[in-house]
Short mmCIF file of N, CA and C and ligand atoms in Angstrom, two decimals:
data_model
loop_
_atom_site.label_atom_id
_atom_site.label_comp_id
_atom_site.label_asym_id
_atom_site.label_seq_id
_atom_site.Cartn_x
_atom_site.Cartn_y
_atom_site.Cartn_z
N MET A 207 -1.28 -24.82 19.17
CA MET A 207 -1.72 -24.79 18.62
C MET A 207 -1.90 -23.77 17.06
N GLU A 208 -1.98 -22.25 17.44
CA GLU A 208 -1.79 -21.31 16.34
C GLU A 208 -0.56 -21.48 15.73
N LYS A 209 0.29 -21.69 16.63
CA LYS A 209 2.06 -21.81 15.87
C LYS A 209 1.77 -22.61 14.98
N ASN A 210 0.97 -23.74 14.40
CA ASN A 210 0.67 -24.71 13.26
C ASN A 210 0.36 -24.33 12.18
N LEU A 211 -0.82 -22.87 12.54
CA LEU A 211 -1.27 -22.85 11.30
C LEU A 211 -0.62 -22.29 10.16
N LYS A 212 -0.97 -22.51 8.97
CA LYS A 212 -0.41 -22.02 7.57
C LYS A 212 -0.62 -20.48 7.51
N PRO A 213 0.56 -20.04 6.50
CA PRO A 213 0.68 -18.57 6.79
C PRO A 213 -1.04 -17.99 6.38
N GLU A 214 -1.45 -18.89 5.05
CA GLU A 214 -2.42 -18.58 4.44
C GLU A 214 -3.95 -18.80 5.12
N CYS A 215 -3.65 -19.00 6.34
CA CYS A 215 -5.03 -19.38 7.33
C CYS A 215 -5.02 -17.90 8.42
N ILE A 216 -3.68 -17.24 8.60
CA ILE A 216 -3.73 -16.07 9.62
C ILE A 216 -4.44 -14.80 8.92
N MET A 217 -5.72 -14.42 9.62
CA MET A 217 -5.88 -13.08 9.48
C MET A 217 -4.94 -12.31 9.33
N GLN A 218 -4.87 -11.42 8.50
CA GLN A 218 -3.81 -10.29 8.84
C GLN A 218 -4.32 -8.73 8.52
N ARG A 219 -3.61 -7.90 8.65
CA ARG A 219 -4.39 -6.41 8.11
C ARG A 219 -2.99 -5.91 7.34
N THR A 220 -3.04 -5.09 6.27
CA THR A 220 -1.94 -4.06 5.59
C THR A 220 -2.41 -2.75 5.45
N LEU A 221 -1.32 -2.15 5.29
CA LEU A 221 -1.77 -0.73 4.70
C LEU A 221 -1.57 -0.74 3.55
N SER A 222 -2.38 0.08 2.77
CA SER A 222 -2.54 -0.07 1.28
C SER A 222 -2.39 1.98 1.09
N ILE A 223 -1.91 2.06 -0.04
CA ILE A 223 -2.19 3.30 -0.85
C ILE A 223 -1.91 3.37 -2.15
N ILE A 224 -3.27 4.22 -2.20
CA ILE A 224 -3.39 4.25 -3.89
C ILE A 224 -2.69 5.45 -4.20
N LYS A 225 -1.65 5.57 -4.81
CA LYS A 225 -0.75 6.70 -5.16
C LYS A 225 -0.87 7.83 -5.99
N PRO A 226 -0.65 9.00 -6.05
CA PRO A 226 -1.19 10.22 -6.54
C PRO A 226 -1.46 9.92 -8.14
N ASP A 227 -0.58 9.01 -9.00
CA ASP A 227 -0.29 8.61 -10.36
C ASP A 227 -1.93 8.42 -10.14
N ALA A 228 -2.16 7.28 -9.47
CA ALA A 228 -3.50 6.35 -9.93
C ALA A 228 -5.06 7.00 -9.58
N VAL A 229 -4.44 7.97 -8.33
CA VAL A 229 -5.86 8.98 -7.94
C VAL A 229 -6.38 9.90 -9.26
N LYS A 230 -5.02 10.46 -9.78
CA LYS A 230 -5.26 11.61 -10.49
C LYS A 230 -6.22 10.71 -11.88
N ARG A 231 -5.85 9.66 -12.28
CA ARG A 231 -6.32 8.80 -13.37
C ARG A 231 -7.66 8.52 -12.85
N SER A 232 -8.36 8.67 -11.56
CA SER A 232 -9.37 7.87 -11.29
C SER A 232 -9.52 6.56 -11.37
N LEU A 233 -8.22 5.95 -10.99
CA LEU A 233 -8.39 4.56 -10.76
C LEU A 233 -8.71 3.80 -9.63
N THR A 234 -9.01 4.83 -8.61
CA THR A 234 -9.41 4.14 -7.32
C THR A 234 -10.32 2.97 -7.44
N GLY A 235 -11.58 3.56 -8.18
CA GLY A 235 -12.80 2.36 -8.11
C GLY A 235 -12.02 1.03 -8.91
N GLU A 236 -11.41 1.34 -10.02
CA GLU A 236 -11.11 -0.05 -10.43
C GLU A 236 -9.76 -0.68 -9.61
N ILE A 237 -8.96 -0.02 -8.75
CA ILE A 237 -8.00 -0.86 -7.53
C ILE A 237 -8.92 -1.18 -6.59
N ASN A 238 -10.26 -0.99 -6.03
CA ASN A 238 -10.88 -1.11 -5.20
C ASN A 238 -11.61 -2.27 -5.88
N SER A 239 -11.92 -2.59 -6.72
CA SER A 239 -12.58 -3.78 -7.29
C SER A 239 -11.74 -5.34 -7.47
N ILE A 240 -10.35 -4.70 -7.72
CA ILE A 240 -9.21 -5.93 -7.80
C ILE A 240 -9.29 -6.06 -6.37
N ILE A 241 -9.12 -5.48 -5.55
CA ILE A 241 -8.77 -5.83 -4.08
C ILE A 241 -9.84 -6.60 -4.01
N GLN A 242 -11.32 -6.21 -3.73
CA GLN A 242 -12.73 -6.94 -3.28
C GLN A 242 -12.49 -8.17 -3.97
N LYS A 243 -12.59 -8.34 -5.23
CA LYS A 243 -12.48 -9.59 -6.22
C LYS A 243 -11.62 -10.75 -5.71
N ASN A 244 -10.55 -10.07 -4.74
CA ASN A 244 -9.65 -10.97 -4.40
C ASN A 244 -9.73 -11.74 -2.92
N ASN A 245 -11.33 -11.48 -2.28
CA ASN A 245 -11.49 -11.42 -1.05
C ASN A 245 -11.07 -11.15 0.25
N ILE A 246 -10.24 -9.80 -0.31
CA ILE A 246 -9.63 -8.91 0.83
C ILE A 246 -10.85 -7.80 0.79
N LYS A 247 -10.71 -7.52 2.25
CA LYS A 247 -12.03 -6.52 2.78
C LYS A 247 -11.18 -4.93 2.84
N ILE A 248 -12.00 -4.18 2.22
CA ILE A 248 -11.33 -2.77 2.84
C ILE A 248 -12.08 -2.11 4.24
N ILE A 249 -11.36 -1.86 5.36
CA ILE A 249 -12.09 -1.95 6.52
C ILE A 249 -11.64 -0.72 6.99
N ALA A 250 -10.92 0.18 6.30
CA ALA A 250 -10.63 1.51 6.55
C ALA A 250 -10.17 2.33 4.97
N GLN A 251 -10.75 3.57 4.74
CA GLN A 251 -10.07 4.23 3.59
C GLN A 251 -10.55 5.75 3.97
N LYS A 252 -9.42 6.26 3.71
CA LYS A 252 -9.56 8.16 3.70
C LYS A 252 -8.70 8.48 2.29
N MET A 253 -9.02 9.61 1.79
CA MET A 253 -7.85 10.47 0.82
C MET A 253 -7.74 11.45 1.84
N LEU A 254 -6.20 12.19 1.35
CA LEU A 254 -5.27 13.24 1.92
C LEU A 254 -4.43 13.25 0.97
N LYS A 255 -3.78 14.31 1.36
CA LYS A 255 -2.68 15.02 0.73
C LYS A 255 -1.29 14.79 2.03
N LEU A 256 -0.35 14.12 1.88
CA LEU A 256 0.70 14.08 2.60
C LEU A 256 1.43 15.50 2.56
N SER A 257 2.25 15.91 3.41
CA SER A 257 3.20 16.77 3.69
C SER A 257 4.39 16.25 3.55
N ILE A 258 5.46 17.15 3.11
CA ILE A 258 6.72 16.84 2.56
C ILE A 258 7.48 15.83 3.77
N GLU A 259 6.79 16.28 5.42
CA GLU A 259 7.51 15.74 6.42
C GLU A 259 6.95 14.43 6.49
N ASP A 260 5.84 14.31 6.22
CA ASP A 260 4.67 12.68 6.49
C ASP A 260 5.69 12.08 5.34
N ALA A 261 5.79 12.34 4.15
CA ALA A 261 6.39 11.72 3.17
C ALA A 261 7.70 11.15 3.65
N GLN A 262 8.63 12.08 3.72
CA GLN A 262 10.07 11.84 4.55
C GLN A 262 9.92 10.60 5.49
N ASN A 263 8.87 10.90 6.64
CA ASN A 263 8.76 10.05 7.66
C ASN A 263 8.45 8.63 7.22
N PHE A 264 7.21 8.79 6.36
CA PHE A 264 6.94 7.41 5.73
C PHE A 264 7.63 6.53 4.96
N TYR A 265 8.46 7.05 4.32
CA TYR A 265 9.78 6.41 3.60
C TYR A 265 11.05 6.45 3.93
N ASN A 266 10.98 7.01 5.62
CA ASN A 266 12.63 6.92 6.43
C ASN A 266 13.26 5.76 5.99
N VAL A 267 12.85 4.41 5.98
CA VAL A 267 13.88 3.53 5.25
C VAL A 267 15.02 3.53 3.94
N HIS A 268 14.05 4.48 3.22
CA HIS A 268 14.77 4.86 1.85
C HIS A 268 15.92 6.23 1.85
N ARG A 269 15.69 7.04 3.24
CA ARG A 269 16.57 8.20 3.12
C ARG A 269 17.76 8.35 2.42
N GLU A 270 18.52 6.98 2.64
CA GLU A 270 19.86 7.36 1.60
C GLU A 270 19.87 6.78 0.21
N ARG A 271 18.64 6.38 -0.32
CA ARG A 271 18.59 6.27 -1.31
C ARG A 271 18.42 7.10 -2.78
N ALA A 272 19.03 7.19 -3.59
CA ALA A 272 19.22 8.24 -4.83
C ALA A 272 17.73 8.63 -5.05
N PHE A 273 16.76 7.58 -5.03
CA PHE A 273 15.55 8.03 -5.61
C PHE A 273 14.58 8.52 -4.62
N PHE A 274 15.29 8.66 -3.18
CA PHE A 274 14.42 9.61 -1.86
C PHE A 274 14.01 10.58 -2.35
N GLU A 275 14.48 11.51 -2.59
CA GLU A 275 13.90 12.85 -2.75
C GLU A 275 12.74 12.75 -3.95
N ASP A 276 13.02 12.61 -5.13
CA ASP A 276 11.80 12.38 -6.05
C ASP A 276 10.92 11.73 -5.56
N LEU A 277 10.75 10.43 -4.89
CA LEU A 277 9.74 9.88 -4.40
C LEU A 277 9.02 10.55 -3.42
N CYS A 278 9.59 11.27 -2.26
CA CYS A 278 9.05 12.28 -1.40
C CYS A 278 7.78 13.26 -2.17
N ASN A 279 8.91 14.15 -3.35
CA ASN A 279 8.12 14.95 -4.03
C ASN A 279 6.78 14.30 -4.89
N TYR A 280 7.11 13.26 -5.47
CA TYR A 280 5.92 12.87 -6.32
C TYR A 280 5.05 12.46 -4.98
N MET A 281 5.09 11.59 -3.98
CA MET A 281 4.08 11.23 -3.24
C MET A 281 3.50 12.63 -2.44
N ILE A 282 3.87 13.77 -2.76
CA ILE A 282 2.91 14.59 -2.32
C ILE A 282 2.59 15.51 -3.43
N SER A 283 2.91 15.04 -4.47
CA SER A 283 2.51 15.96 -5.61
C SER A 283 0.86 15.96 -6.11
N GLY A 284 0.18 14.89 -4.87
CA GLY A 284 -1.42 15.02 -5.40
C GLY A 284 -2.42 14.07 -4.18
N PRO A 285 -3.40 13.92 -3.97
CA PRO A 285 -3.96 13.32 -3.07
C PRO A 285 -3.86 12.01 -2.90
N ILE A 286 -3.54 11.33 -2.10
CA ILE A 286 -3.81 9.98 -2.20
C ILE A 286 -4.94 9.00 -1.25
N ILE A 287 -4.95 7.98 -1.49
CA ILE A 287 -5.96 7.19 -0.73
C ILE A 287 -5.18 6.25 -0.13
N VAL A 288 -5.42 6.25 1.32
CA VAL A 288 -4.77 5.60 2.26
C VAL A 288 -5.94 4.18 2.94
N GLN A 289 -5.71 3.12 2.72
CA GLN A 289 -6.46 1.77 3.52
C GLN A 289 -5.96 1.13 4.13
N VAL A 290 -6.64 0.19 4.99
CA VAL A 290 -6.45 -0.61 5.51
C VAL A 290 -6.97 -1.86 5.03
N LEU A 291 -6.47 -2.89 4.71
CA LEU A 291 -6.65 -4.04 4.15
C LEU A 291 -6.76 -5.42 4.84
N GLU A 292 -7.84 -6.14 4.93
CA GLU A 292 -7.97 -7.16 6.07
C GLU A 292 -8.37 -8.50 4.78
N GLY A 293 -7.74 -9.72 5.41
CA GLY A 293 -7.95 -10.87 4.86
C GLY A 293 -6.79 -11.91 5.23
N LYS A 294 -6.96 -13.23 4.82
CA LYS A 294 -6.20 -14.40 5.15
C LYS A 294 -4.68 -13.75 4.61
N ASP A 295 -3.99 -13.86 5.09
CA ASP A 295 -2.39 -13.88 4.29
C ASP A 295 -2.19 -12.64 3.80
N VAL A 296 -2.90 -11.43 4.14
CA VAL A 296 -2.72 -10.36 3.21
C VAL A 296 -2.03 -9.63 2.91
N ILE A 297 -0.78 -9.63 3.54
CA ILE A 297 0.28 -8.76 3.56
C ILE A 297 1.12 -9.24 2.21
N SER A 298 1.41 -10.74 2.22
CA SER A 298 2.04 -11.20 0.98
C SER A 298 0.97 -11.42 -0.41
N LYS A 299 -0.12 -11.69 0.44
CA LYS A 299 -1.20 -11.76 -1.09
C LYS A 299 -0.97 -10.17 -1.49
N TYR A 300 -1.66 -9.15 -0.90
CA TYR A 300 -1.71 -7.98 -1.34
C TYR A 300 -0.19 -7.55 -2.26
N ARG A 301 0.94 -7.61 -1.80
CA ARG A 301 2.40 -7.63 -2.29
C ARG A 301 2.15 -8.54 -3.76
N GLU A 302 1.52 -9.79 -3.89
CA GLU A 302 1.95 -10.68 -4.87
C GLU A 302 0.76 -9.72 -6.14
N LEU A 303 -0.30 -9.04 -5.36
CA LEU A 303 -1.34 -8.78 -6.49
C LEU A 303 -1.02 -7.08 -6.93
N MET A 304 -0.13 -6.65 -6.29
CA MET A 304 0.51 -5.31 -6.87
C MET A 304 1.38 -5.51 -7.74
N GLY A 305 2.21 -6.38 -7.80
CA GLY A 305 3.24 -7.21 -8.39
C GLY A 305 4.32 -6.27 -8.35
N ALA A 306 5.74 -6.33 -8.75
CA ALA A 306 6.89 -6.08 -9.17
C ALA A 306 6.75 -4.50 -8.89
N THR A 307 8.16 -3.78 -8.25
CA THR A 307 8.34 -2.71 -8.20
C THR A 307 8.43 -1.56 -9.48
N ASN A 308 8.71 -2.30 -10.33
CA ASN A 308 8.93 -1.87 -11.56
C ASN A 308 7.72 -2.50 -12.52
N PRO A 309 6.81 -1.68 -12.70
CA PRO A 309 5.77 -2.34 -13.68
C PRO A 309 6.40 -3.07 -14.98
N GLU A 310 7.43 -2.75 -15.34
CA GLU A 310 7.97 -3.70 -16.41
C GLU A 310 8.29 -4.92 -16.42
N ASN A 311 8.60 -5.10 -14.90
CA ASN A 311 8.80 -6.48 -14.45
C ASN A 311 7.93 -7.18 -13.61
N ALA A 312 6.52 -6.21 -13.69
CA ALA A 312 5.61 -7.08 -12.63
C ALA A 312 4.67 -8.00 -14.09
N ASP A 313 4.13 -9.40 -13.02
CA ASP A 313 3.50 -10.20 -13.91
C ASP A 313 2.35 -9.65 -14.34
N GLU A 314 1.40 -10.40 -15.61
CA GLU A 314 0.70 -9.85 -16.02
C GLU A 314 -0.83 -9.82 -15.17
N ASN A 315 -1.45 -8.82 -15.34
CA ASN A 315 -2.92 -8.74 -14.41
C ASN A 315 -2.57 -8.38 -12.87
N THR A 316 -1.28 -7.80 -12.56
CA THR A 316 -1.22 -7.26 -11.29
C THR A 316 -1.45 -5.71 -11.36
N ILE A 317 -1.68 -5.07 -10.26
CA ILE A 317 -2.46 -3.66 -10.49
C ILE A 317 -1.07 -2.71 -11.07
N ARG A 318 0.30 -3.08 -10.87
CA ARG A 318 1.15 -2.02 -11.32
C ARG A 318 1.49 -2.79 -12.95
N LYS A 319 1.13 -3.76 -13.42
CA LYS A 319 1.19 -4.32 -14.50
C LYS A 319 0.30 -3.20 -15.78
N LEU A 320 -0.96 -3.46 -14.78
CA LEU A 320 -2.29 -2.95 -15.73
C LEU A 320 -2.22 -1.20 -15.41
N PHE A 321 -1.49 -0.86 -14.38
CA PHE A 321 -1.55 0.54 -14.49
C PHE A 321 -0.44 1.45 -14.02
N GLY A 322 0.66 0.66 -13.84
CA GLY A 322 2.09 1.41 -13.42
C GLY A 322 2.22 2.52 -14.44
N VAL A 323 3.10 3.55 -14.37
CA VAL A 323 3.39 4.57 -15.01
C VAL A 323 5.16 4.09 -15.43
N SER A 324 5.61 4.00 -14.37
CA SER A 324 7.14 4.15 -14.53
C SER A 324 7.33 3.44 -12.94
N VAL A 325 9.05 2.94 -12.59
CA VAL A 325 9.53 2.30 -11.30
C VAL A 325 9.09 3.34 -10.15
N GLU A 326 8.95 4.73 -10.44
CA GLU A 326 8.28 5.49 -9.26
C GLU A 326 7.08 5.60 -9.21
N GLU A 327 6.56 5.71 -10.14
CA GLU A 327 4.62 6.21 -10.50
C GLU A 327 4.29 4.85 -10.66
N ASN A 328 4.20 4.01 -9.51
CA ASN A 328 3.75 2.56 -9.84
C ASN A 328 2.30 2.09 -9.24
N SER A 329 1.37 3.25 -8.85
CA SER A 329 0.13 3.58 -8.47
C SER A 329 -0.38 2.78 -7.06
N VAL A 330 0.35 1.58 -6.52
CA VAL A 330 0.25 1.16 -5.16
C VAL A 330 1.24 1.05 -4.36
N HIS A 331 1.02 1.23 -3.00
CA HIS A 331 1.69 0.43 -2.16
C HIS A 331 1.25 -0.17 -1.27
N GLY A 332 2.19 -1.18 -0.67
CA GLY A 332 1.45 -2.17 0.53
C GLY A 332 2.90 -2.81 1.32
N SER A 333 2.23 -2.69 2.59
CA SER A 333 3.46 -3.32 3.53
C SER A 333 4.06 -4.14 3.32
N ASP A 334 5.21 -4.41 3.91
CA ASP A 334 5.89 -5.53 3.37
C ASP A 334 6.02 -6.40 4.49
N SER A 335 5.96 -6.35 5.68
CA SER A 335 5.93 -7.48 6.71
C SER A 335 4.91 -7.13 7.93
N GLU A 336 4.52 -8.28 8.64
CA GLU A 336 3.88 -7.84 9.96
C GLU A 336 3.86 -6.39 10.61
N ASP A 337 5.57 -6.45 11.29
CA ASP A 337 5.84 -5.22 11.89
C ASP A 337 5.50 -3.84 10.88
N ASN A 338 5.89 -3.86 10.07
CA ASN A 338 5.64 -2.82 9.28
C ASN A 338 4.25 -2.54 8.73
N SER A 339 3.32 -3.35 9.15
CA SER A 339 1.84 -3.07 8.53
C SER A 339 1.64 -2.12 9.98
N LYS A 340 1.80 -2.96 10.93
CA LYS A 340 1.52 -2.26 12.14
C LYS A 340 1.74 -0.70 12.41
N ILE A 341 2.87 -0.43 12.05
CA ILE A 341 3.34 0.50 12.35
C ILE A 341 2.68 1.91 11.24
N GLU A 342 2.80 1.15 9.85
CA GLU A 342 2.08 2.09 8.45
C GLU A 342 0.69 2.40 9.00
N ILE A 343 -0.02 1.18 9.40
CA ILE A 343 -1.49 1.38 9.93
C ILE A 343 -1.33 2.31 10.86
N GLU A 344 -0.93 2.53 12.04
CA GLU A 344 -0.84 3.41 13.19
C GLU A 344 -0.66 4.88 12.68
N PHE A 345 0.33 4.96 11.29
CA PHE A 345 0.83 6.31 10.95
C PHE A 345 -0.33 7.14 10.31
N PHE A 346 -1.21 6.41 10.02
CA PHE A 346 -2.46 6.84 9.27
C PHE A 346 -3.91 6.91 9.88
N PHE A 347 -3.86 5.70 10.60
CA PHE A 347 -5.17 5.24 11.17
C PHE A 347 -5.48 5.59 12.61
N PRO A 348 -6.16 6.22 13.17
CA PRO A 348 -6.66 6.02 15.02
C PRO A 348 -7.52 4.64 14.72
N LYS A 349 -7.78 3.95 15.93
CA LYS A 349 -8.62 2.85 16.13
C LYS A 349 -9.62 3.06 15.64
N ARG A 350 -10.75 4.38 15.95
CA ARG A 350 -11.92 4.83 15.48
C ARG A 350 -12.22 4.63 14.36
N GLU A 351 -11.23 4.86 13.02
CA GLU A 351 -11.23 4.51 11.63
C GLU A 351 -11.40 3.24 11.01
N ILE A 352 -11.08 2.33 11.91
CA ILE A 352 -11.17 0.89 11.46
C ILE A 352 -12.20 0.12 11.54
N PHE A 353 -12.85 -0.55 10.79
CA PHE A 353 -13.78 -1.12 11.32
C PHE A 353 -14.05 -2.53 11.19
N ASN A 354 -14.27 -3.63 12.11
CA ASN A 354 -14.67 -4.68 11.66
C ASN A 354 -15.85 -4.89 10.84
N ILE A 355 -15.57 -5.02 9.36
CA ILE A 355 -16.81 -5.12 8.81
C ILE A 355 -17.12 -6.67 7.63
O1 CDP B 523 6.89 -0.33 -3.22
P1 CDP B 523 8.09 -1.51 -2.74
O2 CDP B 523 8.20 -1.97 -1.71
O3 CDP B 523 7.68 -2.49 -4.14
O4 CDP B 523 9.48 -0.73 -3.39
P2 CDP B 523 10.59 -0.20 -2.62
O5 CDP B 523 11.79 -0.90 -2.71
O6 CDP B 523 10.16 -0.27 -0.84
O7 CDP B 523 10.77 1.52 -2.83
C1 CDP B 523 9.56 2.16 -2.35
C2 CDP B 523 8.97 3.22 -3.79
O8 CDP B 523 10.10 4.23 -4.23
C3 CDP B 523 8.54 2.53 -4.89
O9 CDP B 523 7.03 1.99 -4.37
C4 CDP B 523 8.58 3.52 -5.91
O10 CDP B 523 7.29 4.44 -5.95
C5 CDP B 523 9.70 3.93 -5.04
N1 CDP B 523 11.16 4.07 -6.03
C6 CDP B 523 11.60 4.67 -7.18
O11 CDP B 523 11.21 5.38 -7.13
N2 CDP B 523 12.77 4.05 -7.93
C7 CDP B 523 13.30 2.83 -7.58
N3 CDP B 523 14.46 2.58 -8.22
C8 CDP B 523 12.85 2.14 -6.61
C9 CDP B 523 11.72 2.68 -5.83
MG1 MG B 524 8.82 -1.25 -0.04
#
């Protein structure tokens, strides 16, 4: 039965990060408003500053990429907001709402098009698969900090 459900009918969770460039510019409220207007629930949220080791571990898949060192330094340059989002098909839905990695290539009205500064300082992160969403949520949140509201 469950196997026949269309992806948009499946409740999912995803890990969202409001990155340092957006937190610095006080865009958290506007980004949260976009999230909530799109029927996505914020079921956990906190502000923190990553250590360099945290940033390197979180972006471990990109360790060999030319942009890795700059990316990690940027991610520790100021506080970030980490969130767990919940909704129908939220993993791909939030990726669509974020827009392309490079804000220049992002569709109109996506978060990155509206607020992104550059391919690096692109304001938001969202998990890219179910497996990664689980790993990334566990990276930041113990179960007691996530609420079924
Ligand atoms: O975040 P997303 O999944 O869209 O992109 P990614 O390819 O997984 O890259 C992770 C992050 O690295 C991006 O969101 C950018 O902040 C940064 N990046 C960069 O600085 N320069 C690039 N050429 C590509 C990505
Ligand atoms: Mg990615």
